[in-house]
Amino acid sequence: MFSRKSYTSVTLRSAGAMVAIFVACSANAQQKAPVDTQEMVLRVCQDPKNLPMSDEQERGFENKIAALFAKKLGWKLEHTWSPQRMGFIRNTLRAKIPDTDTYKCDLVTSVSPGFEMGIATKPYFSSTYAMAYVKGKGLDSIRTPQDIHKLDKATLDKLKIGIFTGTPAADWLVKNKLTKHMVSYQLQTGDRDQYPGQIIENDLASGKLDIAIAWGPITGYFAKNAHGVPIEVIPFPAKADGIRYGFSIAMGVRHGEQKFRDQINMLIDSSRPEIDAILQEYSVPVVTPAPSSSNAAAS
């Protein structure tokens, strides 16, 4: 990855002269060789509006972890912002800055361990889906997701449960015969200003929903930051009744960049205490996922 100087062989009359010239040339090369500044930049592609993972103001936990890695490397941190939805990898990790040979980014901070559009690092955390409700509104007896069936009929009948379609939350409602209570949300609407946390921050906190079920980092963060509304968070087990709720999250690099992947893996290992502290700060429910041949990341 670093440039190498090639030297032409020179026939000299004495070995002493050869040594002297070699040393002089080496010293001169060290003084004049340009610094490869490209290798001193950690280029990261992240979503500009996807708290608690990332945002353009760098307030998310993925922002903080990327900054931590850049600091440990002694590199400058640069971002390319793009909504993490259809076409994200094509438009970021695989795309070059116009009129240059430089890619828009070299690292994506949220991919599945089975990432096929590049190479995945080892997972740096695992979380699970979680249920949330506002305390003091008749649901405080719920301590596990299945406790919903212990509610009295009058309370249960009027429940409005918000979920994102196509997620394990929808599977749970079907499994538990609660689909009539479902209020569906789309993860990707095309609205760049929409973000998943609105289901907690707006609709649950305001009373439009009685319960919301979402990816644990989203649920935990927005419950903690609900502006005075006391919200209880109930994580799902990593796997139960044939439904997987727990998923691992890795980072991604381009195909062919195994050395860089290995470098990021070393950072993940050496930064474990700091990563755990950041996740705790953001109220991310951390779990050990159940073994699976395909541990796809959550939406």
CSV table of C-alpha atoms in Angstrom, one decimal, residues 62-172:
chain,number,residue,atom,x,y,z
A,62,GLU,CA,-21.2,4.5,14.9
A,63,ASN,CA,-19.8,8.0,14.5
A,64,LYS,CA,-18.1,7.7,17.8
A,65,ILE,CA,-16.6,4.3,17.1
A,66,ALA,CA,-15.3,5.5,13.7
A,67,ALA,CA,-13.7,8.6,15.5
A,68,LEU,CA,-12.2,6.2,18.0
A,69,PHE,CA,-10.6,4.1,15.3
A,70,ALA,CA,-9.3,7.1,13.5
A,71,LYS,CA,-7.7,8.4,16.7
A,72,LYS,CA,-6.1,5.1,17.4
A,73,LEU,CA,-4.7,4.9,13.8
A,74,GLY,CA,-3.5,8.5,14.0
A,75,TRP,CA,-5.4,9.2,10.8
A,76,LYS,CA,-7.8,12.0,9.7
A,77,LEU,CA,-11.5,11.0,9.6
A,78,GLU,CA,-13.5,11.8,6.6
A,79,HIS,CA,-17.2,11.0,5.8
A,80,THR,CA,-19.4,10.5,2.8
A,81,TRP,CA,-23.0,10.8,3.8
A,82,SER,CA,-25.7,8.7,2.1
A,83,PRO,CA,-29.0,7.2,3.3
A,84,GLN,CA,-28.4,3.5,4.1
A,85,ARG,CA,-31.0,2.0,1.9
A,86,MET,CA,-31.2,0.5,-1.6
A,87,GLY,CA,-28.0,1.3,-3.6
A,88,PHE,CA,-26.0,2.4,-0.5
A,89,ILE,CA,-22.9,0.2,-1.2
A,90,ARG,CA,-23.0,0.8,-4.9
A,91,ASN,CA,-23.0,4.6,-4.3
A,92,THR,CA,-20.5,4.7,-1.5
A,93,LEU,CA,-18.0,1.8,-0.9
A,94,ARG,CA,-17.9,0.9,-4.6
A,95,ALA,CA,-18.0,4.5,-6.0
A,96,LYS,CA,-15.1,6.7,-6.7
A,97,ILE,CA,-15.0,10.5,-6.2
A,98,PRO,CA,-15.6,12.0,-9.7
A,99,ASP,CA,-12.4,12.6,-11.7
A,100,THR,CA,-10.3,10.7,-9.2
A,101,ASP,CA,-9.1,7.2,-8.4
A,102,THR,CA,-10.1,7.7,-4.8
A,103,TYR,CA,-13.2,5.8,-3.5
A,104,LYS,CA,-15.8,7.8,-1.6
A,105,CYS,CA,-15.2,5.6,1.4
A,106,ASP,CA,-13.2,2.6,2.5
A,107,LEU,CA,-15.2,1.5,5.5
A,108,VAL,CA,-19.0,1.0,6.1
A,109,THR,CA,-19.8,0.8,9.8
A,110,SER,CA,-23.0,-1.3,9.7
A,111,VAL,CA,-23.3,-4.5,7.7
A,112,SER,CA,-24.2,-8.1,8.2
A,113,PRO,CA,-21.5,-10.6,9.1
A,114,GLY,CA,-22.6,-12.4,5.9
A,115,PHE,CA,-22.0,-9.2,3.8
A,116,GLU,CA,-21.6,-10.3,0.2
A,117,MET,CA,-21.0,-6.9,-1.5
A,118,GLY,CA,-17.7,-6.6,0.2
A,119,ILE,CA,-15.7,-8.3,3.0
A,120,ALA,CA,-17.2,-8.2,6.5
A,121,THR,CA,-15.1,-7.7,9.7
A,122,LYS,CA,-15.8,-9.6,12.8
A,123,PRO,CA,-19.0,-8.4,14.6
A,124,TYR,CA,-18.4,-5.5,16.9
A,125,PHE,CA,-21.7,-5.9,18.8
A,126,SER,CA,-24.9,-8.0,18.9
A,127,SER,CA,-28.3,-6.7,19.8
A,128,THR,CA,-31.9,-7.7,19.7
A,129,TYR,CA,-35.3,-6.3,19.0
A,130,ALA,CA,-37.1,-4.7,21.9
A,131,MET,CA,-40.6,-3.7,23.0
A,132,ALA,CA,-41.3,-0.3,24.5
A,133,TYR,CA,-44.3,1.2,26.3
A,134,VAL,CA,-45.0,4.3,28.4
A,135,LYS,CA,-45.0,3.6,32.1
A,136,GLY,CA,-48.1,4.4,34.1
A,137,LYS,CA,-50.6,3.6,31.4
A,138,GLY,CA,-51.7,0.1,32.5
A,139,LEU,CA,-48.8,-1.9,30.9
A,140,ASP,CA,-46.3,-1.9,33.8
A,141,SER,CA,-46.9,-5.6,34.5
A,142,ILE,CA,-45.2,-6.4,31.2
A,143,ARG,CA,-41.7,-7.6,32.1
A,144,THR,CA,-41.2,-10.0,29.1
A,145,PRO,CA,-42.8,-9.8,25.7
A,146,GLN,CA,-45.0,-12.8,26.5
A,147,ASP,CA,-46.5,-11.0,29.5
A,148,ILE,CA,-48.7,-9.1,27.0
A,149,HIS,CA,-51.0,-12.2,27.2
A,150,LYS,CA,-51.5,-11.6,31.0
A,151,LEU,CA,-53.2,-8.2,30.4
A,152,ASP,CA,-56.9,-8.0,31.2
A,153,LYS,CA,-59.1,-8.4,28.1
A,154,ALA,CA,-60.2,-4.7,28.1
A,155,THR,CA,-56.6,-3.5,28.1
A,156,LEU,CA,-55.5,-6.0,25.5
A,157,ASP,CA,-58.4,-5.4,23.1
A,158,LYS,CA,-57.6,-1.7,22.7
A,159,LEU,CA,-53.8,-2.0,22.2
A,160,LYS,CA,-52.1,-0.4,19.2
A,161,ILE,CA,-48.7,-2.0,18.6
A,162,GLY,CA,-46.4,-0.3,16.1
A,163,ILE,CA,-43.9,-2.4,14.1
A,164,PHE,CA,-41.9,-2.1,11.0
A,165,THR,CA,-43.0,-4.5,8.2
A,166,GLY,CA,-40.7,-7.2,7.2
A,167,THR,CA,-39.0,-7.4,10.6
A,168,PRO,CA,-39.1,-10.1,13.4
A,169,ALA,CA,-41.6,-7.8,15.2
A,170,ALA,CA,-44.2,-8.6,12.6
A,171,ASP,CA,-43.4,-12.3,12.9
A,172,TRP,CA,-43.9,-12.1,16.6
